[in-house]
């Protein structure tokens, strides 16, 4: 059937329109073309050496600080920038953005580059190359880009940079950027200074509570609590009020840093904040800060307050209160922790592994090793997993019980119980750490089981754990208490070979071993080693002096007596005993608190100093000398030393009104001084 002429004309018009549409489709920008699998498909008729239109993108730019949100139709080179970012070539993307000029680039492109700079990234260095620590930290570049946006600056760009600074701990820069943001956009409630910001067609007002909270958290992490409180006041005045989540976030940081006073201040602010009601997390986190700050009484007050408010208490709340007891210094702290454990059970709140771990720690700190072991049995009965920390707390309880030695017949077997717990850990696959071994070694040492202590050092190395200073010192102390000099000295040398610098405790432990084993030469060498100018990290104390002189005093011969005099003189020079210039200002010396060997050395030192200094002074400078000894055996001991060891002999009297004092008259002193000149 022949077609109607009008029909033919109509069909020709349709074909003409279709042809024009096809040409238009092929010439559209890549951002408007359909994509498959996220990849834009274009007609591949462009020569390889010709610049592809895909390097340009037709997109609208955000005019954030203007009330006119018109769509720009300028052609801007953004696709190449995004491609560089996707390839991780951030520096090249920044360079390309700077070339383009801010008038040609939409805010979305600035956002992409700023986010990449704030997050770091870029290509990793090749193996063997050193990485510049600032290579991936381009947040300062992001801040420069923010400034270059000028009138097109957005709240989103500010927020990215503020968050980046906060993550890096640069709270000053975060606060500075927030201040600039406030000036540019106002606050959400400041109707006179509020400026809209449009992203993806949505208008928002800034700064928001979230961005204020970011800076507040940065302040808290840096312990800048004064700045934090000032910003809280400032944001309230600008109509942005913190909520309970804000306070809980800040309290969490206070808890991690044991900032109890700041946590209590935040809780008080939260309680007074209009429309904000502290929840259980608020009280629990405040209690945690106080617990770590060792303010047990404050934790009890908060515990009672939360109960009185009728809050539904949970296991975390009770565990936090028990943790305060575990860290408490009162005698009944451990028993208070167990009372809380019983109370939560009565209320139907099931304790978890952490709860029992805290209870065991409380018993450990209180030296209640029996209760600690009972709690471990309860955990096994409830099929609760016992972790390293809980086992360590139980072993620490055994160690403390062994050191205090309450007289209980079972205390002699505490070292065996500690080893049994370590075997349980190995059997259950629980990791044993340096604290585990150190506590067990200490338990063995207190019981005189030096061989077990040495074996534990070897087992420690076998487990791939490097013995620490505490472990070595505990083992050396165990050997010392059993008069085992050789193994103690070997452990001390192993300690130094492991490049662990012995501290005063380790030195004193080894010197104790030498004292009990009668090793005067070795002990004297240890004293000299401690007094070397190069040994700046350790210095002898009064305990060291007492042990060294006691060791040398029991040895026979003039050599050891000279060593005693040298040690005592060095101790005086270091200010450990008898001020160096005491005889220039006073002729009264207190010997009552010294041990017999040290008092003996002190007498020789005092009279030697008087004789030496009298040569430089006139005769009138000599006076009566008073030696305070106390009305005890020390008085008679000192009298014998002056009479039998000094040449010529020095005789003294006991004043009737001062029975705890020996007095050497001026005439006797002069006779002694003259006698020294004749020798």
Short mmCIF file of C-alpha atoms in Angstrom, two decimals, residues 55-536:
data_model
loop_
_atom_site.label_atom_id
_atom_site.label_comp_id
_atom_site.label_asym_id
_atom_site.label_seq_id
_atom_site.Cartn_x
_atom_site.Cartn_y
_atom_site.Cartn_z
CA UNK A 55 40.76 16.01 30.31
CA UNK A 56 38.10 18.65 30.90
CA UNK A 57 34.96 18.46 32.91
CA UNK A 58 31.82 20.51 32.78
CA UNK A 59 30.73 20.81 36.35
CA UNK A 60 29.17 23.47 38.43
CA UNK A 61 31.12 25.29 41.10
CA UNK A 62 29.86 26.09 44.61
CA UNK A 63 29.56 29.75 45.49
CA UNK A 64 29.50 29.06 49.21
CA UNK A 65 29.80 32.55 50.67
CA UNK A 66 27.32 34.10 48.27
CA UNK A 67 23.59 34.05 48.63
CA UNK A 68 23.34 33.48 44.89
CA UNK A 69 23.99 29.77 44.29
CA UNK A 70 24.04 30.01 40.52
CA UNK A 71 25.55 27.18 38.51
CA UNK A 72 28.75 28.09 36.69
CA UNK A 73 29.14 26.79 33.17
CA UNK A 74 32.89 27.45 32.93
CA UNK A 75 35.03 24.68 31.56
CA UNK A 76 37.59 23.63 34.20
CA UNK A 77 40.44 21.05 34.14
CA UNK A 78 39.22 18.86 37.00
CA UNK A 79 39.21 15.34 35.59
CA UNK A 80 43.00 15.29 35.29
CA UNK A 81 43.27 16.42 38.93
CA UNK A 82 40.92 13.66 40.09
CA UNK A 83 42.86 11.13 38.00
CA UNK A 84 46.08 12.20 39.69
CA UNK A 85 44.46 11.80 43.09
CA UNK A 86 43.20 8.34 42.22
CA UNK A 87 46.74 7.41 41.19
CA UNK A 88 48.07 8.64 44.54
CA UNK A 89 49.98 11.50 42.92
CA UNK A 90 48.87 14.12 45.41
CA UNK A 91 51.75 16.53 44.86
CA UNK A 92 51.08 16.56 41.12
CA UNK A 93 47.40 17.16 41.78
CA UNK A 94 48.26 20.12 44.00
CA UNK A 95 50.55 21.54 41.33
CA UNK A 96 47.85 21.15 38.66
CA UNK A 97 45.31 22.83 40.95
CA UNK A 98 47.61 25.78 41.54
CA UNK A 99 48.13 26.20 37.81
CA UNK A 100 44.40 26.31 37.16
CA UNK A 101 43.62 29.30 39.34
CA UNK A 102 40.81 29.41 41.84
CA UNK A 103 38.30 31.02 39.46
CA UNK A 104 38.23 28.02 37.14
CA UNK A 105 38.06 25.22 39.72
CA UNK A 106 34.85 24.13 41.48
CA UNK A 107 34.80 23.70 45.23
CA UNK A 108 34.34 19.95 44.86
CA UNK A 109 37.81 19.68 43.31
CA UNK A 110 39.32 21.74 46.12
CA UNK A 111 37.57 19.43 48.57
CA UNK A 112 39.09 16.35 46.97
CA UNK A 113 42.63 17.75 47.03
CA UNK A 114 42.30 19.14 50.56
CA UNK A 115 40.98 15.81 51.86
CA UNK A 116 43.88 13.99 50.22
CA UNK A 117 46.39 16.39 51.78
CA UNK A 118 44.81 16.12 55.22
CA UNK A 119 44.74 12.33 55.06
CA UNK A 120 48.32 11.99 53.79
CA UNK A 121 49.07 9.30 51.24
CA UNK A 122 51.10 9.43 48.04
CA UNK A 123 53.56 6.94 46.68
CA UNK A 124 55.58 4.96 49.21
CA UNK A 125 59.39 5.13 48.92
CA UNK A 126 61.20 2.24 47.35
CA UNK A 127 63.03 -0.27 49.51
CA UNK A 128 66.28 1.16 50.76
CA UNK A 129 65.13 4.75 50.40
CA UNK A 130 64.59 6.91 53.45
CA UNK A 131 61.13 8.34 53.83
CA UNK A 132 60.81 11.98 54.69
CA UNK A 133 58.67 12.18 57.83
CA UNK A 134 56.75 15.12 56.30
CA UNK A 135 56.39 13.57 52.85
CA UNK A 136 52.84 12.38 53.37
CA UNK A 137 51.82 15.08 55.83
CA UNK A 138 50.57 17.80 53.51
CA UNK A 139 48.06 19.39 55.82
CA UNK A 140 49.88 22.73 55.68
CA UNK A 141 49.49 22.62 51.91
CA UNK A 142 45.79 22.01 52.49
CA UNK A 143 45.68 25.14 54.65
CA UNK A 144 47.31 27.13 51.82
CA UNK A 145 44.72 25.81 49.38
CA UNK A 146 41.99 26.87 51.81
CA UNK A 147 43.33 30.42 51.69
CA UNK A 148 43.51 30.36 47.90
CA UNK A 149 39.80 29.56 47.65
CA UNK A 150 39.09 33.14 48.75
CA UNK A 151 35.40 33.95 48.22
CA UNK A 152 34.64 30.38 47.18
CA UNK A 153 35.80 29.01 50.52
CA UNK A 154 33.45 26.40 52.04
CA UNK A 155 32.67 25.11 55.49
CA UNK A 156 33.47 21.60 54.31
CA UNK A 157 37.05 22.63 53.51
CA UNK A 158 37.44 24.19 56.95
CA UNK A 159 36.10 21.06 58.64
CA UNK A 160 38.50 18.76 56.78
CA UNK A 161 41.50 20.84 57.83
CA UNK A 162 40.32 21.19 61.43
CA UNK A 163 39.88 17.42 61.66
CA UNK A 164 43.31 16.87 60.09
CA UNK A 165 45.02 19.17 62.55
CA UNK A 166 43.18 17.56 65.45
CA UNK A 167 44.23 14.04 64.42
CA UNK A 168 47.84 15.18 64.36
CA UNK A 169 47.61 16.74 67.80
CA UNK A 170 48.12 20.26 66.39
CA UNK A 171 45.48 21.80 68.60
CA UNK A 172 46.74 25.36 68.12
CA UNK A 173 46.26 25.14 64.35
CA UNK A 174 42.90 23.41 64.75
CA UNK A 175 41.72 26.22 67.03
CA UNK A 176 43.07 28.90 64.67
CA UNK A 177 41.21 27.36 61.74
CA UNK A 178 38.03 27.13 63.82
CA UNK A 179 38.31 30.83 64.66
CA UNK A 180 38.65 31.64 60.96
CA UNK A 181 35.64 29.46 60.24
CA UNK A 182 33.58 31.27 62.88
CA UNK A 183 34.49 34.59 61.34
CA UNK A 184 33.61 33.39 57.86
CA UNK A 185 30.36 31.56 58.57
CA UNK A 186 29.10 32.46 62.03
CA UNK A 187 27.33 29.94 64.26
CA UNK A 188 24.20 27.91 63.82
CA UNK A 189 22.21 30.22 66.12
CA UNK A 190 23.84 33.53 65.13
CA UNK A 191 21.17 34.79 62.76
CA UNK A 192 22.96 38.07 62.19
CA UNK A 193 26.19 36.42 61.10
CA UNK A 194 24.99 33.07 59.76
CA UNK A 195 26.01 32.31 56.21
CA UNK A 196 24.75 29.41 54.19
CA UNK A 197 26.94 26.75 52.65
CA UNK A 198 25.59 24.56 49.85
CA UNK A 199 27.06 21.14 49.18
CA UNK A 200 25.26 18.67 46.93
CA UNK A 201 22.26 20.99 46.93
CA UNK A 202 21.98 21.02 50.74
CA UNK A 203 22.31 24.21 52.75
CA UNK A 204 24.01 23.90 56.12
CA UNK A 205 24.99 26.37 58.82
CA UNK A 206 28.38 26.31 60.46
CA UNK A 207 30.39 25.80 62.63
CA UNK A 208 28.49 22.74 63.74
CA UNK A 209 28.58 21.01 67.10
CA UNK A 210 30.64 18.19 65.59
CA UNK A 211 33.43 20.51 64.52
CA UNK A 212 33.45 22.25 67.90
CA UNK A 213 33.64 18.83 69.48
CA UNK A 214 36.63 17.93 67.31
CA UNK A 215 38.58 20.90 68.65
CA UNK A 216 37.43 20.24 72.22
CA UNK A 217 38.74 16.68 72.00
CA UNK A 218 42.04 17.96 70.59
CA UNK A 219 42.35 20.30 73.58
CA UNK A 220 41.60 17.47 76.02
CA UNK A 221 44.12 15.09 74.42
CA UNK A 222 46.79 17.78 74.75
CA UNK A 223 45.84 18.37 78.41
CA UNK A 224 44.82 21.90 77.50
CA UNK A 225 41.83 21.86 79.80
CA UNK A 226 41.74 25.63 80.31
CA UNK A 227 41.40 26.13 76.56
CA UNK A 228 38.79 23.37 76.48
CA UNK A 229 36.65 25.06 79.13
CA UNK A 230 37.02 28.44 77.42
CA UNK A 231 35.83 26.99 74.14
CA UNK A 232 32.87 25.35 75.87
CA UNK A 233 31.85 28.76 77.21
CA UNK A 234 32.43 30.42 73.86
CA UNK A 235 30.36 27.94 71.87
CA UNK A 236 27.48 28.30 74.32
CA UNK A 237 27.51 32.06 73.79
CA UNK A 238 27.36 31.46 70.05
CA UNK A 239 24.30 29.28 70.48
CA UNK A 240 25.96 25.90 70.02
CA UNK A 241 25.37 23.80 73.13
CA UNK A 242 27.22 20.58 73.96
CA UNK A 243 25.20 17.42 74.39
CA UNK A 244 25.77 14.36 76.53
CA UNK A 245 27.84 12.75 73.78
CA UNK A 246 30.17 15.77 73.84
CA UNK A 247 30.72 15.42 77.56
CA UNK A 248 31.18 11.65 77.36
CA UNK A 249 33.82 12.06 74.64
CA UNK A 250 35.78 14.51 76.76
CA UNK A 251 35.37 12.38 79.89
CA UNK A 252 36.77 9.39 78.02
CA UNK A 253 39.98 11.32 77.39
CA UNK A 254 40.14 12.42 81.03
CA UNK A 255 39.81 8.78 82.04
CA UNK A 256 42.65 7.69 79.75
CA UNK A 257 44.94 10.38 81.19
CA UNK A 258 43.82 9.90 84.82
CA UNK A 259 42.71 13.55 84.94
CA UNK A 260 40.32 13.16 87.85
CA UNK A 261 39.82 16.84 88.72
CA UNK A 262 39.04 17.76 85.10
CA UNK A 263 36.62 14.86 84.84
CA UNK A 264 34.76 15.99 87.95
CA UNK A 265 34.59 19.52 86.54
CA UNK A 266 33.10 18.24 83.28
CA UNK A 267 30.55 16.15 85.17
CA UNK A 268 29.51 19.25 87.11
CA UNK A 269 29.08 21.21 83.87
CA UNK A 270 27.09 18.38 82.34
CA UNK A 271 24.76 18.32 85.33
CA UNK A 272 24.12 22.07 84.96
CA UNK A 273 23.82 22.09 81.16
CA UNK A 274 20.22 22.93 80.08
CA UNK A 275 18.55 20.06 78.29
CA UNK A 276 21.40 17.64 79.03
CA UNK A 277 21.08 14.77 81.48
CA UNK A 278 24.15 12.73 82.46
CA UNK A 279 23.69 9.06 81.66
CA UNK A 280 25.30 5.92 83.03
CA UNK A 281 28.23 6.29 80.62
CA UNK A 282 28.86 9.77 82.00
CA UNK A 283 29.10 8.50 85.57
CA UNK A 284 31.05 5.38 84.63
CA UNK A 285 33.66 7.34 82.69
CA UNK A 286 34.04 9.91 85.46
CA UNK A 287 34.50 7.09 87.95
CA UNK A 288 37.16 5.57 85.71
CA UNK A 289 39.09 8.86 85.66
CA UNK A 290 38.92 9.05 89.46
CA UNK A 291 39.91 5.40 89.81
CA UNK A 292 43.01 5.91 87.69
CA UNK A 293 43.73 9.05 89.68
CA UNK A 294 43.54 6.91 92.84
CA UNK A 295 40.62 8.84 94.31
CA UNK A 296 38.72 5.93 95.78
CA UNK A 297 36.48 8.08 97.97
CA UNK A 298 35.29 10.13 94.98
CA UNK A 299 34.42 6.95 93.14
CA UNK A 300 32.31 5.82 96.08
CA UNK A 301 30.45 9.14 96.07
CA UNK A 302 29.71 8.87 92.36
CA UNK A 303 28.66 5.26 92.79
CA UNK A 304 26.11 6.19 95.45
CA UNK A 305 24.88 9.18 93.41
CA UNK A 306 24.18 7.03 90.36
CA UNK A 307 22.36 4.47 92.51
CA UNK A 308 20.26 7.18 94.17
CA UNK A 309 19.23 8.49 90.74
CA UNK A 310 17.70 5.12 89.98
CA UNK A 311 19.96 4.37 87.01
CA UNK A 312 20.00 0.83 85.69
CA UNK A 313 23.51 -0.20 86.66
CA UNK A 314 25.50 -2.61 84.51
CA UNK A 315 28.61 -4.76 84.77
CA UNK A 316 30.89 -1.97 83.49
CA UNK A 317 29.70 0.39 86.20
CA UNK A 318 30.40 -2.13 88.97
CA UNK A 319 33.73 -3.15 87.43
CA UNK A 320 34.87 0.48 87.35
CA UNK A 321 33.97 0.93 91.02
CA UNK A 322 35.86 -2.27 91.87
CA UNK A 323 38.86 -1.05 89.90
CA UNK A 324 39.02 2.00 92.15
CA UNK A 325 39.21 -0.36 95.13
CA UNK A 326 41.94 -2.39 93.42
CA UNK A 327 44.00 0.77 92.97
CA UNK A 328 43.19 2.08 96.45
CA UNK A 329 45.72 2.38 99.22
CA UNK A 330 43.43 1.68 102.16
CA UNK A 331 43.63 -1.51 104.15
CA UNK A 332 40.03 -2.41 103.42
CA UNK A 333 40.13 -1.57 99.71
CA UNK A 334 40.33 -5.22 98.69
CA UNK A 335 37.39 -6.17 100.90
CA UNK A 336 35.30 -3.32 99.43
CA UNK A 337 35.98 -4.72 95.97
CA UNK A 338 34.71 -8.16 97.02
CA UNK A 339 31.60 -6.59 98.59
CA UNK A 340 30.80 -4.94 95.26
CA UNK A 341 31.29 -8.27 93.53
CA UNK A 342 28.79 -9.92 95.88
CA UNK A 343 26.33 -7.04 95.46
CA UNK A 344 26.26 -7.23 91.69
CA UNK A 345 25.67 -10.97 91.87
CA UNK A 346 22.72 -10.38 94.19
CA UNK A 347 21.26 -7.90 91.69
CA UNK A 348 21.51 -10.44 88.91
CA UNK A 349 24.37 -8.68 87.10
CA UNK A 350 26.74 -11.36 85.84
CA UNK A 351 30.43 -10.54 86.36
CA UNK A 352 32.65 -10.98 83.33
CA UNK A 353 36.33 -11.78 82.94
CA UNK A 354 37.35 -8.17 83.49
CA UNK A 355 35.30 -7.95 86.69
CA UNK A 356 36.97 -10.99 88.16
CA UNK A 357 40.35 -9.76 86.97
CA UNK A 358 39.86 -6.50 88.88
CA UNK A 359 38.77 -8.43 91.98
CA UNK A 360 41.88 -10.62 91.80
CA UNK A 361 44.03 -7.50 91.38
CA UNK A 362 42.42 -5.98 94.48
CA UNK A 363 43.26 -9.11 96.47
CA UNK A 364 46.77 -9.08 95.04
CA UNK A 365 47.40 -5.49 96.11
CA UNK A 366 46.04 -6.34 99.54
CA UNK A 367 48.23 -9.42 99.85
CA UNK A 368 45.15 -11.65 100.10
CA UNK A 369 46.56 -14.55 98.12
CA UNK A 370 44.03 -17.08 99.41
CA UNK A 371 41.07 -15.00 98.22
CA UNK A 372 42.81 -14.42 94.90
CA UNK A 373 43.16 -18.17 94.32
CA UNK A 374 39.51 -18.69 95.32
CA UNK A 375 38.44 -16.18 92.67
CA UNK A 376 40.44 -18.07 90.06
CA UNK A 377 38.58 -21.25 91.02
CA UNK A 378 35.26 -19.40 90.66
CA UNK A 379 36.25 -18.25 87.18
CA UNK A 380 37.06 -21.80 86.14
CA UNK A 381 33.73 -23.02 87.54
CA UNK A 382 31.91 -20.35 85.50
CA UNK A 383 33.98 -21.25 82.41
CA UNK A 384 35.36 -17.72 82.25
CA UNK A 385 38.65 -17.23 80.46
CA UNK A 386 41.55 -16.26 82.70
CA UNK A 387 43.90 -13.91 80.87
CA UNK A 388 47.51 -12.91 81.48
CA UNK A 389 46.66 -9.87 83.60
CA UNK A 390 44.46 -11.88 85.96
CA UNK A 391 47.05 -14.63 86.38
CA UNK A 392 49.71 -11.98 86.99
CA UNK A 393 47.59 -10.40 89.71
CA UNK A 394 47.25 -13.76 91.47
CA UNK A 395 51.00 -14.44 91.26
CA UNK A 396 51.66 -10.92 92.55
CA UNK A 397 49.43 -11.71 95.53
CA UNK A 398 51.56 -14.78 96.23
CA UNK A 399 54.73 -12.71 95.91
CA UNK A 400 53.48 -10.11 98.36
CA UNK A 401 52.35 -12.81 100.77
CA UNK A 402 55.77 -14.45 100.60
CA UNK A 403 57.57 -11.17 101.30
CA UNK A 404 55.39 -10.22 104.25
CA UNK A 405 55.50 -13.77 105.69
CA UNK A 406 52.45 -13.55 107.96
CA UNK A 407 53.51 -16.63 109.87
CA UNK A 408 50.96 -18.88 108.24
CA UNK A 409 52.37 -22.36 107.64
CA UNK A 410 51.10 -22.20 104.05
CA UNK A 411 53.32 -19.22 103.21
CA UNK A 412 56.35 -21.50 102.92
CA UNK A 413 54.72 -23.11 99.89
CA UNK A 414 53.71 -19.93 98.09
CA UNK A 415 56.62 -20.23 95.65
CA UNK A 416 55.29 -23.65 94.64
CA UNK A 417 51.80 -22.22 94.11
CA UNK A 418 53.30 -19.51 91.89
CA UNK A 419 55.02 -22.15 89.77
CA UNK A 420 51.75 -24.11 89.59
CA UNK A 421 49.94 -21.06 88.23
CA UNK A 422 52.63 -20.63 85.60
CA UNK A 423 52.13 -24.24 84.55
CA UNK A 424 48.39 -23.60 84.28
CA UNK A 425 49.09 -20.65 82.01
CA UNK A 426 51.28 -22.78 79.79
CA UNK A 427 48.68 -25.55 79.66
CA UNK A 428 45.82 -23.16 78.86
CA UNK A 429 47.80 -21.33 76.22
CA UNK A 430 47.82 -18.06 78.17
CA UNK A 431 50.77 -15.86 77.31
CA UNK A 432 53.35 -15.45 80.07
CA UNK A 433 55.03 -12.05 80.03
CA UNK A 434 57.91 -10.42 81.87
CA UNK A 435 55.66 -9.46 84.79
CA UNK A 436 54.59 -13.10 85.17
CA UNK A 437 58.17 -14.30 85.50
CA UNK A 438 59.30 -11.37 87.64
CA UNK A 439 56.54 -11.97 90.20
CA UNK A 440 57.24 -15.70 90.30
CA UNK A 441 60.98 -15.06 90.69
CA UNK A 442 60.25 -12.64 93.53
CA UNK A 443 58.11 -15.28 95.23
CA UNK A 444 60.88 -17.85 94.96
CA UNK A 445 63.43 -15.35 96.17
CA UNK A 446 61.41 -14.49 99.27
CA UNK A 447 61.27 -18.19 100.08
CA UNK A 448 65.01 -18.66 99.53
CA UNK A 449 64.47 -20.83 96.46
CA UNK A 450 67.37 -19.33 94.50
CA UNK A 451 67.71 -22.31 92.16
CA UNK A 452 64.09 -21.97 91.06
CA UNK A 453 64.67 -18.26 90.54
CA UNK A 454 67.67 -18.93 88.30
CA UNK A 455 65.72 -21.61 86.41
CA UNK A 456 62.91 -19.13 85.79
CA UNK A 457 65.40 -16.72 84.19
CA UNK A 458 66.40 -19.54 81.83
CA UNK A 459 62.75 -20.45 81.16
CA UNK A 460 62.06 -16.80 80.46
CA UNK A 461 64.69 -16.79 77.74
CA UNK A 462 63.32 -20.09 76.45
CA UNK A 463 59.91 -18.47 75.98
CA UNK A 464 61.53 -15.76 73.89
CA UNK A 465 61.07 -13.14 76.61
CA UNK A 466 64.03 -10.92 77.35
CA UNK A 467 64.48 -10.78 81.13
CA UNK A 468 64.01 -7.24 82.36
CA UNK A 469 65.64 -5.35 85.19
CA UNK A 470 63.03 -6.47 87.71
CA UNK A 471 63.46 -10.15 86.85
CA UNK A 472 67.24 -10.04 87.09
CA UNK A 473 67.16 -8.05 90.34
CA UNK A 474 64.65 -10.45 91.91
CA UNK A 475 66.80 -13.44 90.97
CA UNK A 476 69.94 -11.76 92.32
CA UNK A 477 68.08 -10.98 95.56
CA UNK A 478 67.03 -14.63 95.81
CA UNK A 479 70.66 -15.71 95.50
CA UNK A 480 71.75 -13.09 98.02
CA UNK A 481 69.28 -14.28 100.65
CA UNK A 482 70.74 -17.78 100.28
CA UNK A 483 74.37 -16.58 100.35
CA UNK A 484 74.91 -17.67 96.76
CA UNK A 485 77.49 -15.18 95.49
CA UNK A 486 78.59 -16.97 92.31
CA UNK A 487 75.15 -17.32 90.66
CA UNK A 488 74.26 -13.79 91.79
CA UNK A 489 77.43 -12.38 90.23
CA UNK A 490 76.82 -14.38 87.05
CA UNK A 491 73.28 -12.99 86.77
CA UNK A 492 74.61 -9.47 87.31
CA UNK A 493 77.10 -9.88 84.46
CA UNK A 494 74.40 -11.40 82.23
CA UNK A 495 72.30 -8.37 82.97
CA UNK A 496 75.05 -6.02 81.77
CA UNK A 497 75.77 -8.20 78.74
CA UNK A 498 72.12 -7.83 77.78
CA UNK A 499 72.73 -4.06 77.86
CA UNK A 500 70.40 -3.65 80.81
CA UNK A 501 71.87 -0.99 83.08
CA UNK A 502 71.69 -2.18 86.69
CA UNK A 503 69.99 0.25 89.04
CA UNK A 504 70.63 0.86 92.72
CA UNK A 505 68.38 -2.06 93.67
CA UNK A 506 70.42 -4.49 91.55
CA UNK A 507 73.74 -3.19 92.91
CA UNK A 508 72.54 -3.40 96.50
CA UNK A 509 71.22 -6.91 95.92
CA UNK A 510 74.59 -8.08 94.60
CA UNK A 511 76.45 -6.30 97.42
CA UNK A 512 74.15 -8.10 99.88
CA UNK A 513 75.16 -11.38 98.29
CA UNK A 514 78.82 -10.42 98.67
CA UNK A 515 78.28 -9.39 102.27
CA UNK A 516 76.66 -12.71 103.24
CA UNK A 517 79.32 -14.66 101.30
CA UNK A 518 82.19 -12.61 102.84
CA UNK A 519 83.54 -11.16 99.58
CA UNK A 520 85.24 -7.91 100.71
CA UNK A 521 87.35 -7.36 97.57
CA UNK A 522 84.41 -7.88 95.21
CA UNK A 523 82.13 -5.68 97.30
CA UNK A 524 84.73 -2.90 97.39
CA UNK A 525 85.06 -3.12 93.60
CA UNK A 526 81.30 -2.75 93.29
CA UNK A 527 81.45 0.42 95.38
CA UNK A 528 84.18 1.85 93.15
CA UNK A 529 82.17 0.96 90.05
CA UNK A 530 79.12 2.79 91.40
CA UNK A 531 81.23 5.86 92.21
CA UNK A 532 82.85 6.12 88.77
CA UNK A 533 82.15 9.51 87.12
CA UNK A 534 80.99 7.71 83.95
CA UNK A 535 78.33 5.84 85.91
CA UNK A 536 75.82 8.71 85.95
#
